PDB file of C-alpha atoms in Angstrom:
ATOM      1  CA  GLY Q 129       0.000   0.000   0.000  1.00 68.00           C
ATOM      2  CA  GLU Q 130       0.937   3.652  -0.136  1.00 78.00           C
ATOM      3  CA  ASN Q 131       3.533   4.916   2.312  1.00 89.00           C
ATOM      4  CA  VAL Q 132       4.500   8.535   2.898  1.00 95.00           C
ATOM      5  CA  GLU Q 133       7.708   9.399   4.725  1.00 97.00           C
ATOM      6  CA  GLN Q 134       8.328  12.891   6.075  1.00 97.00           C
ATOM      7  CA  HIS Q 135      11.503  14.607   7.311  1.00 97.00           C
ATOM      8  CA  PRO Q 136      12.538  16.153   9.582  1.00 97.00           C
ATOM      9  CA  SER Q 137      10.294  15.294  12.510  1.00 97.00           C
ATOM     10  CA  THR Q 138      11.250  18.545  14.251  1.00 98.00           C
ATOM     11  CA  LEU Q 139      12.518  21.778  12.764  1.00 98.00           C
ATOM     12  CA  SER Q 140      13.548  24.918  14.593  1.00 98.00           C
ATOM     13  CA  VAL Q 141      14.269  28.151  12.705  1.00 97.00           C
ATOM     14  CA  GLN Q 142      14.830  31.790  13.534  1.00 97.00           C
ATOM     15  CA  GLU Q 143      12.085  34.216  12.594  1.00 97.00           C
ATOM     16  CA  GLY Q 144      12.645  35.439   9.047  1.00 97.00           C
ATOM     17  CA  ASP Q 145      14.559  32.346   7.968  1.00 97.00           C
ATOM     18  CA  SER Q 146      13.241  29.729   5.548  1.00 98.00           C
ATOM     19  CA  ALA Q 147      11.952  26.279   6.471  1.00 98.00           C
ATOM     20  CA  VAL Q 148      11.915  23.219   4.215  1.00 98.00           C
ATOM     21  CA  ILE Q 149      10.057  19.976   4.859  1.00 98.00           C
ATOM     22  CA  LYS Q 150      10.548  16.971   2.600  1.00 98.00           C
ATOM     23  CA  CYS Q 151       8.367  13.961   1.824  1.00 98.00           C
ATOM     24  CA  THR Q 152       8.628  10.857  -0.287  1.00 97.00           C
ATOM     25  CA  TYR Q 153       5.827   8.588  -1.432  1.00 96.00           C
ATOM     26  CA  SER Q 154       5.819   5.011  -2.619  1.00 93.00           C
ATOM     27  CA  ASP Q 155       2.789   4.667  -4.912  1.00 90.00           C
ATOM     28  CA  SER Q 156       3.558   6.016  -8.383  1.00 90.00           C
ATOM     29  CA  ALA Q 157      -0.198   6.201  -9.053  1.00 89.00           C
ATOM     30  CA  SER Q 158      -0.600   9.004  -6.507  1.00 91.00           C
ATOM     31  CA  ASN Q 159      -1.550  12.227  -8.265  1.00 90.00           C
ATOM     32  CA  TYR Q 160      -2.527  14.742  -5.583  1.00 91.00           C
ATOM     33  CA  PHE Q 161      -0.252  15.999  -2.805  1.00 95.00           C
ATOM     34  CA  PRO Q 162      -1.737  18.283  -0.152  1.00 95.00           C
ATOM     35  CA  TRP Q 163      -0.036  19.889   2.821  1.00 97.00           C
ATOM     36  CA  TYR Q 164      -1.878  20.421   6.092  1.00 98.00           C
ATOM     37  CA  LYS Q 165      -1.078  22.620   9.084  1.00 98.00           C
ATOM     38  CA  GLN Q 166      -2.246  21.537  12.522  1.00 96.00           C
ATOM     39  CA  GLU Q 167      -2.256  23.923  15.453  1.00 96.00           C
ATOM     40  CA  LEU Q 168      -2.616  22.770  19.024  1.00 92.00           C
ATOM     41  CA  GLY Q 169      -6.094  21.488  19.797  1.00 91.00           C
ATOM     42  CA  LYS Q 170      -7.318  21.853  16.228  1.00 93.00           C
ATOM     43  CA  GLY Q 171      -7.781  19.612  13.245  1.00 94.00           C
ATOM     44  CA  PRO Q 172      -5.413  19.768  10.263  1.00 96.00           C
ATOM     45  CA  GLN Q 173      -6.103  22.582   7.801  1.00 96.00           C
ATOM     46  CA  LEU Q 174      -5.138  22.508   4.129  1.00 95.00           C
ATOM     47  CA  ILE Q 175      -2.587  25.201   3.308  1.00 97.00           C
ATOM     48  CA  ILE Q 176      -1.458  24.286  -0.195  1.00 96.00           C
ATOM     49  CA  ASP Q 177      -1.648  21.395  -2.634  1.00 94.00           C
ATOM     50  CA  ILE Q 178      -0.091  20.276  -5.891  1.00 93.00           C
ATOM     51  CA  ARG Q 179      -1.112  17.866  -8.622  1.00 90.00           C
ATOM     52  CA  SER Q 180       1.103  15.451 -10.455  1.00 87.00           C
ATOM     53  CA  ASN Q 181       0.953  17.434 -13.701  1.00 87.00           C
ATOM     54  CA  VAL Q 182       2.577  20.464 -12.046  1.00 85.00           C
ATOM     55  CA  GLY Q 183       6.168  20.785 -10.823  1.00 91.00           C
ATOM     56  CA  GLU Q 184       5.839  23.801  -8.551  1.00 95.00           C
ATOM     57  CA  LYS Q 185       3.158  25.941  -6.960  1.00 94.00           C
ATOM     58  CA  LYS Q 186       3.458  29.086  -4.869  1.00 96.00           C
ATOM     59  CA  ASP Q 187       1.076  30.953  -2.604  1.00 94.00           C
ATOM     60  CA  GLN Q 188       2.581  34.029  -0.966  1.00 96.00           C
ATOM     61  CA  ARG Q 189       5.231  32.765   1.494  1.00 97.00           C
ATOM     62  CA  ILE Q 190       4.648  29.065   0.911  1.00 98.00           C
ATOM     63  CA  ALA Q 191       5.590  26.937  -2.074  1.00 98.00           C
ATOM     64  CA  VAL Q 192       5.546  23.267  -2.949  1.00 98.00           C
ATOM     65  CA  THR Q 193       7.714  21.400  -5.404  1.00 97.00           C
ATOM     66  CA  LEU Q 194       7.129  17.948  -6.850  1.00 96.00           C
ATOM     67  CA  ASN Q 195       9.583  15.556  -8.481  1.00 95.00           C
ATOM     68  CA  LYS Q 196       7.472  12.723  -9.897  1.00 93.00           C
ATOM     69  CA  THR Q 197      10.441  10.731 -11.122  1.00 94.00           C
ATOM     70  CA  ALA Q 198      12.027  10.617  -7.684  1.00 95.00           C
ATOM     71  CA  LYS Q 199       8.642  10.556  -5.912  1.00 95.00           C
ATOM     72  CA  HIS Q 200       9.682  13.512  -3.744  1.00 96.00           C
ATOM     73  CA  PHE Q 201       7.757  16.618  -2.794  1.00 97.00           C
ATOM     74  CA  SER Q 202       8.680  19.485  -0.522  1.00 98.00           C
ATOM     75  CA  LEU Q 203       7.149  22.407   1.337  1.00 98.00           C
ATOM     76  CA  HIS Q 204       9.050  25.683   1.487  1.00 98.00           C
ATOM     77  CA  ILE Q 205       8.115  28.479   3.867  1.00 98.00           C
ATOM     78  CA  THR Q 206       9.968  31.755   3.436  1.00 97.00           C
ATOM     79  CA  GLU Q 207      10.228  34.676   5.870  1.00 97.00           C
ATOM     80  CA  THR Q 208       8.936  32.513   8.698  1.00 98.00           C
ATOM     81  CA  GLN Q 209       6.877  34.123  11.443  1.00 97.00           C
ATOM     82  CA  PRO Q 210       6.066  32.891  14.977  1.00 96.00           C
ATOM     83  CA  GLU Q 211       2.516  32.110  13.862  1.00 96.00           C
ATOM     84  CA  ASP Q 212       3.936  29.558  11.431  1.00 97.00           C
ATOM     85  CA  SER Q 213       4.799  27.403  14.454  1.00 98.00           C
ATOM     86  CA  ALA Q 214       2.660  24.263  14.168  1.00 97.00           C
ATOM     87  CA  VAL Q 215       2.777  20.655  12.989  1.00 97.00           C
ATOM     88  CA  TYR Q 216       2.842  20.235   9.220  1.00 98.00           C
ATOM     89  CA  PHE Q 217       1.698  17.069   7.453  1.00 98.00           C
ATOM     90  CA  CYS Q 218       2.315  16.071   3.883  1.00 98.00           C
ATOM     91  CA  ALA Q 219      -0.044  13.624   2.219  1.00 96.00           C
ATOM     92  CA  ALA Q 220      -0.487  11.698  -0.991  1.00 94.00           C
ATOM     93  CA  ARG Q 221      -3.677  10.563  -2.637  1.00 90.00           C
ATOM     94  CA  ARG Q 222      -4.192   7.985  -5.343  1.00 81.00           C
ATOM     95  CA  PRO Q 223      -7.027   8.423  -7.849  1.00 75.00           C
ATOM     96  CA  THR Q 224      -8.489   4.961  -7.324  1.00 69.00           C
ATOM     97  CA  GLY Q 225      -9.796   2.930  -4.425  1.00 62.00           C
ATOM     98  CA  GLY Q 226     -11.917   5.706  -2.985  1.00 63.00           C
ATOM     99  CA  PHE Q 227      -9.318   8.441  -3.270  1.00 71.00           C
ATOM    100  CA  LYS Q 228      -7.581   7.430  -0.053  1.00 80.00           C
ATOM    101  CA  THR Q 229      -5.316  10.126   1.400  1.00 88.00           C
ATOM    102  CA  ILE Q 230      -2.232   8.839   3.253  1.00 91.00           C
ATOM    103  CA  PHE Q 231      -0.474  11.195   5.661  1.00 95.00           C
ATOM    104  CA  GLY Q 232       3.142  11.521   6.675  1.00 96.00           C
ATOM    105  CA  ALA Q 233       4.104  11.447  10.347  1.00 96.00           C
ATOM    106  CA  GLY Q 234       4.343  15.225  10.611  1.00 97.00           C
ATOM    107  CA  THR Q 235       6.992  17.897  11.208  1.00 98.00           C
ATOM    108  CA  ARG Q 236       6.845  20.075  14.280  1.00 97.00           C
ATOM    109  CA  LEU Q 237       8.050  23.540  13.246  1.00 98.00           C
ATOM    110  CA  PHE Q 238       9.237  26.025  15.863  1.00 97.00           C
ATOM    111  CA  VAL Q 239       9.830  29.607  14.761  1.00 97.00           C
ATOM    112  CA  LYS Q 240      11.857  31.510  17.336  1.00 95.00           C
ATOM    113  CA  ALA Q 241      11.228  35.225  17.646  1.00 91.00           C
TER     114      ALA Q 241
ATOM    115  CA  GLU F 211     -19.962  28.317   6.039  1.00 65.00           C
ATOM    116  CA  ALA F 212     -20.029  26.164   9.170  1.00 80.00           C
ATOM    117  CA  GLY F 213     -17.144  23.728   9.550  1.00 93.00           C
ATOM    118  CA  VAL F 214     -17.092  20.080  10.540  1.00 96.00           C
ATOM    119  CA  ALA F 215     -18.603  19.698  14.008  1.00 97.00           C
ATOM    120  CA  GLN F 216     -17.455  16.989  16.423  1.00 98.00           C
ATOM    121  CA  SER F 217     -18.433  16.091  19.945  1.00 97.00           C
ATOM    122  CA  PRO F 218     -17.403  15.551  22.605  1.00 97.00           C
ATOM    123  CA  ARG F 219     -14.065  17.399  22.614  1.00 97.00           C
ATOM    124  CA  TYR F 220     -12.614  15.208  25.342  1.00 97.00           C
ATOM    125  CA  LYS F 221     -13.470  11.826  26.769  1.00 97.00           C
ATOM    126  CA  ILE F 222     -11.830   9.824  29.523  1.00 98.00           C
ATOM    127  CA  ILE F 223     -12.869   6.216  30.041  1.00 97.00           C
ATOM    128  CA  GLU F 224     -11.497   3.075  31.602  1.00 97.00           C
ATOM    129  CA  LYS F 225     -10.396   0.133  29.507  1.00 96.00           C
ATOM    130  CA  ARG F 226     -13.148  -2.241  28.494  1.00 96.00           C
ATOM    131  CA  GLN F 227     -15.729   0.562  28.598  1.00 97.00           C
ATOM    132  CA  SER F 228     -17.516   1.764  25.482  1.00 97.00           C
ATOM    133  CA  VAL F 229     -17.458   5.226  23.922  1.00 98.00           C
ATOM    134  CA  ALA F 230     -19.123   6.979  20.996  1.00 98.00           C
ATOM    135  CA  PHE F 231     -18.114  10.006  18.953  1.00 98.00           C
ATOM    136  CA  TRP F 232     -20.361  12.143  16.800  1.00 97.00           C
ATOM    137  CA  CYS F 233     -19.620  14.105  13.628  1.00 97.00           C
ATOM    138  CA  ASN F 234     -21.642  16.515  11.522  1.00 97.00           C
ATOM    139  CA  PRO F 235     -19.895  17.276   8.209  1.00 95.00           C
ATOM    140  CA  ILE F 236     -20.030  20.431   6.141  1.00 93.00           C
ATOM    141  CA  SER F 237     -23.413  20.769   4.474  1.00 91.00           C
ATOM    142  CA  GLY F 238     -23.423  19.199   1.032  1.00 88.00           C
ATOM    143  CA  HIS F 239     -20.267  17.141   1.543  1.00 90.00           C
ATOM    144  CA  ALA F 240     -21.064  13.617   0.446  1.00 88.00           C
ATOM    145  CA  THR F 241     -17.829  12.016   1.641  1.00 90.00           C
ATOM    146  CA  LEU F 242     -17.082  11.588   5.342  1.00 93.00           C
ATOM    147  CA  TYR F 243     -13.937  10.162   6.922  1.00 94.00           C
ATOM    148  CA  TRP F 244     -12.933   9.075  10.393  1.00 97.00           C
ATOM    149  CA  TYR F 245      -9.214   9.291  11.145  1.00 97.00           C
ATOM    150  CA  GLN F 246      -7.290   8.156  14.220  1.00 97.00           C
ATOM    151  CA  GLN F 247      -4.344  10.338  15.222  1.00 96.00           C
ATOM    152  CA  ILE F 248      -2.039   8.861  17.844  1.00 96.00           C
ATOM    153  CA  LEU F 249       0.212  11.363  19.604  1.00 93.00           C
ATOM    154  CA  GLY F 250       3.197  12.235  17.426  1.00 90.00           C
ATOM    155  CA  GLN F 251       1.827  10.556  14.309  1.00 92.00           C
ATOM    156  CA  GLY F 252      -0.101  11.543  11.224  1.00 94.00           C
ATOM    157  CA  PRO F 253      -3.806  10.843  10.868  1.00 96.00           C
ATOM    158  CA  LYS F 254      -4.622   7.262   9.899  1.00 95.00           C
ATOM    159  CA  LEU F 255      -7.812   6.527   7.997  1.00 93.00           C
ATOM    160  CA  LEU F 256     -10.255   4.269   9.826  1.00 96.00           C
ATOM    161  CA  ILE F 257     -13.299   4.437   7.571  1.00 95.00           C
ATOM    162  CA  GLN F 258     -14.598   6.407   4.596  1.00 92.00           C
ATOM    163  CA  PHE F 259     -18.258   6.893   3.684  1.00 92.00           C
ATOM    164  CA  GLN F 260     -19.736   8.050   0.410  1.00 89.00           C
ATOM    165  CA  ASN F 261     -23.219   9.252   1.365  1.00 88.00           C
ATOM    166  CA  ASN F 262     -24.362   6.420   3.661  1.00 86.00           C
ATOM    167  CA  GLY F 263     -22.295   3.669   2.044  1.00 91.00           C
ATOM    168  CA  VAL F 264     -18.860   2.473   3.170  1.00 92.00           C
ATOM    169  CA  VAL F 265     -16.103   3.032   0.598  1.00 88.00           C
ATOM    170  CA  ASP F 266     -13.120   1.853   2.654  1.00 89.00           C
ATOM    171  CA  ASP F 267     -12.984   0.307   6.109  1.00 93.00           C
ATOM    172  CA  SER F 268      -9.884  -1.796   5.589  1.00 91.00           C
ATOM    173  CA  GLN F 269      -8.077  -0.199   8.548  1.00 91.00           C
ATOM    174  CA  LEU F 270     -10.993  -0.312  10.971  1.00 95.00           C
ATOM    175  CA  PRO F 271     -10.514  -2.857  13.813  1.00 95.00           C
ATOM    176  CA  LYS F 272     -13.925  -4.357  13.296  1.00 95.00           C
ATOM    177  CA  ASP F 273     -13.830  -6.513  16.408  1.00 95.00           C
ATOM    178  CA  ARG F 274     -14.160  -3.376  18.537  1.00 97.00           C
ATOM    179  CA  PHE F 275     -14.817  -0.382  16.272  1.00 97.00           C
ATOM    180  CA  SER F 276     -18.023   0.368  14.394  1.00 97.00           C
ATOM    181  CA  ALA F 277     -19.275   3.371  12.483  1.00 97.00           C
ATOM    182  CA  GLU F 278     -22.463   4.360  10.789  1.00 96.00           C
ATOM    183  CA  ARG F 279     -23.835   7.183   8.699  1.00 94.00           C
ATOM    184  CA  LEU F 280     -27.497   6.313   8.495  1.00 82.00           C
ATOM    185  CA  LYS F 281     -28.975   9.240   6.555  1.00 86.00           C
ATOM    186  CA  GLY F 282     -25.859  10.228   4.655  1.00 84.00           C
ATOM    187  CA  VAL F 283     -25.196  13.230   6.898  1.00 92.00           C
ATOM    188  CA  ASP F 284     -24.174  12.761  10.560  1.00 96.00           C
ATOM    189  CA  SER F 285     -21.942   9.906  11.586  1.00 97.00           C
ATOM    190  CA  THR F 286     -21.065   8.122  14.800  1.00 97.00           C
ATOM    191  CA  LEU F 287     -17.956   6.104  15.596  1.00 98.00           C
ATOM    192  CA  LYS F 288     -18.107   3.627  18.470  1.00 98.00           C
ATOM    193  CA  ILE F 289     -15.470   1.692  20.332  1.00 98.00           C
ATOM    194  CA  GLN F 290     -16.504  -1.284  22.443  1.00 97.00           C
ATOM    195  CA  PRO F 291     -14.622  -2.434  24.430  1.00 96.00           C
ATOM    196  CA  ALA F 292     -11.868   0.188  24.547  1.00 97.00           C
ATOM    197  CA  LYS F 293      -8.210  -0.720  24.981  1.00 97.00           C
ATOM    198  CA  LEU F 294      -5.336   1.389  26.279  1.00 97.00           C
ATOM    199  CA  GLU F 295      -3.896   1.666  22.764  1.00 96.00           C
ATOM    200  CA  ASP F 296      -7.108   3.369  21.559  1.00 97.00           C
ATOM    201  CA  SER F 297      -5.985   6.565  23.306  1.00 98.00           C
ATOM    202  CA  ALA F 298      -5.769   9.072  20.467  1.00 97.00           C
ATOM    203  CA  VAL F 299      -7.500  11.996  18.809  1.00 97.00           C
ATOM    204  CA  TYR F 300     -10.363  10.904  16.570  1.00 98.00           C
ATOM    205  CA  LEU F 301     -10.749  13.274  13.670  1.00 98.00           C
ATOM    206  CA  CYS F 302     -13.717  13.544  11.388  1.00 97.00           C
ATOM    207  CA  ALA F 303     -13.277  15.065   7.947  1.00 95.00           C
ATOM    208  CA  SER F 304     -15.519  15.685   4.985  1.00 94.00           C
ATOM    209  CA  SER F 305     -15.027  16.517   1.342  1.00 90.00           C
ATOM    210  CA  HIS F 306     -17.062  17.543  -1.659  1.00 84.00           C
ATOM    211  CA  VAL F 307     -16.893  15.050  -4.471  1.00 71.00           C
ATOM    212  CA  GLY F 308     -18.384  17.306  -7.100  1.00 60.00           C
ATOM    213  CA  ASP F 309     -15.022  17.327  -8.827  1.00 58.00           C
ATOM    214  CA  PRO F 310     -13.096  14.096  -8.098  1.00 58.00           C
ATOM    215  CA  THR F 311      -9.817  15.800  -8.892  1.00 56.00           C
ATOM    216  CA  ASN F 312     -10.358  18.440  -6.241  1.00 52.00           C
ATOM    217  CA  GLU F 313     -11.032  16.452  -3.105  1.00 75.00           C
ATOM    218  CA  LYS F 314      -9.769  18.583  -0.270  1.00 87.00           C
ATOM    219  CA  LEU F 315     -10.339  17.365   3.271  1.00 92.00           C
ATOM    220  CA  PHE F 316     -11.969  19.630   5.842  1.00 94.00           C
ATOM    221  CA  PHE F 317     -11.293  18.450   9.386  1.00 97.00           C
ATOM    222  CA  GLY F 318     -13.137  18.960  12.622  1.00 97.00           C
ATOM    223  CA  SER F 319     -11.240  19.734  15.841  1.00 96.00           C
ATOM    224  CA  GLY F 320     -11.372  16.121  16.928  1.00 97.00           C
ATOM    225  CA  THR F 321     -12.263  14.177  20.051  1.00 97.00           C
ATOM    226  CA  GLN F 322      -9.360  13.461  22.363  1.00 97.00           C
ATOM    227  CA  LEU F 323      -9.856  10.027  23.936  1.00 98.00           C
ATOM    228  CA  SER F 324      -7.917   8.858  26.965  1.00 98.00           C
ATOM    229  CA  VAL F 325      -8.304   5.231  27.986  1.00 97.00           C
ATOM    230  CA  LEU F 326      -7.083   4.529  31.535  1.00 96.00           C
TER     231      LEU F 326
END
């Protein structure tokens, strides 16, 4: 079955620096790769996504890149702010079998002021 | 637009007791999911409904977990009897399947279950 690995598990950056989180997936049939942000006591919230026919997508300070050949995708956050501190999950979804979304284990991001 | 509603927010029970969680998805969302999130891990799918039918329950421990979505709207997830390892946050999510290529998940805040 599909497996999504995420690194690092914890990331600490200084305010204003960039943060990069990397994920790999195993199922080459996966075609949709969302990123979710989870704050304490809340459910995950979608912040950006990318489809397999696109190599890069940007939304203000966040961007995602996808390398289909290597089955890698990454989240980039620039000019980090304290409110970016949260747990970030990558995920992969295959287009068959009920569109199951498989999540990575998460990265806890600390942004130090 | 109202989000996904879940209750209760917290539940503490002893092992071998039973517990039930409730979820009301976003209006119009045909697909409903229950995820289990153990501390320090990503959400793991337990069961997926399309309207009131089960699409995927391959990861649901059916000897103790059950779920239903009788009228294709609200859903309940039950655990009976609970084990210590069931301690986790139970997340409900919904999605709109109007466009199958645009299935974004909307999560509720979850129910945090502690089994003592």
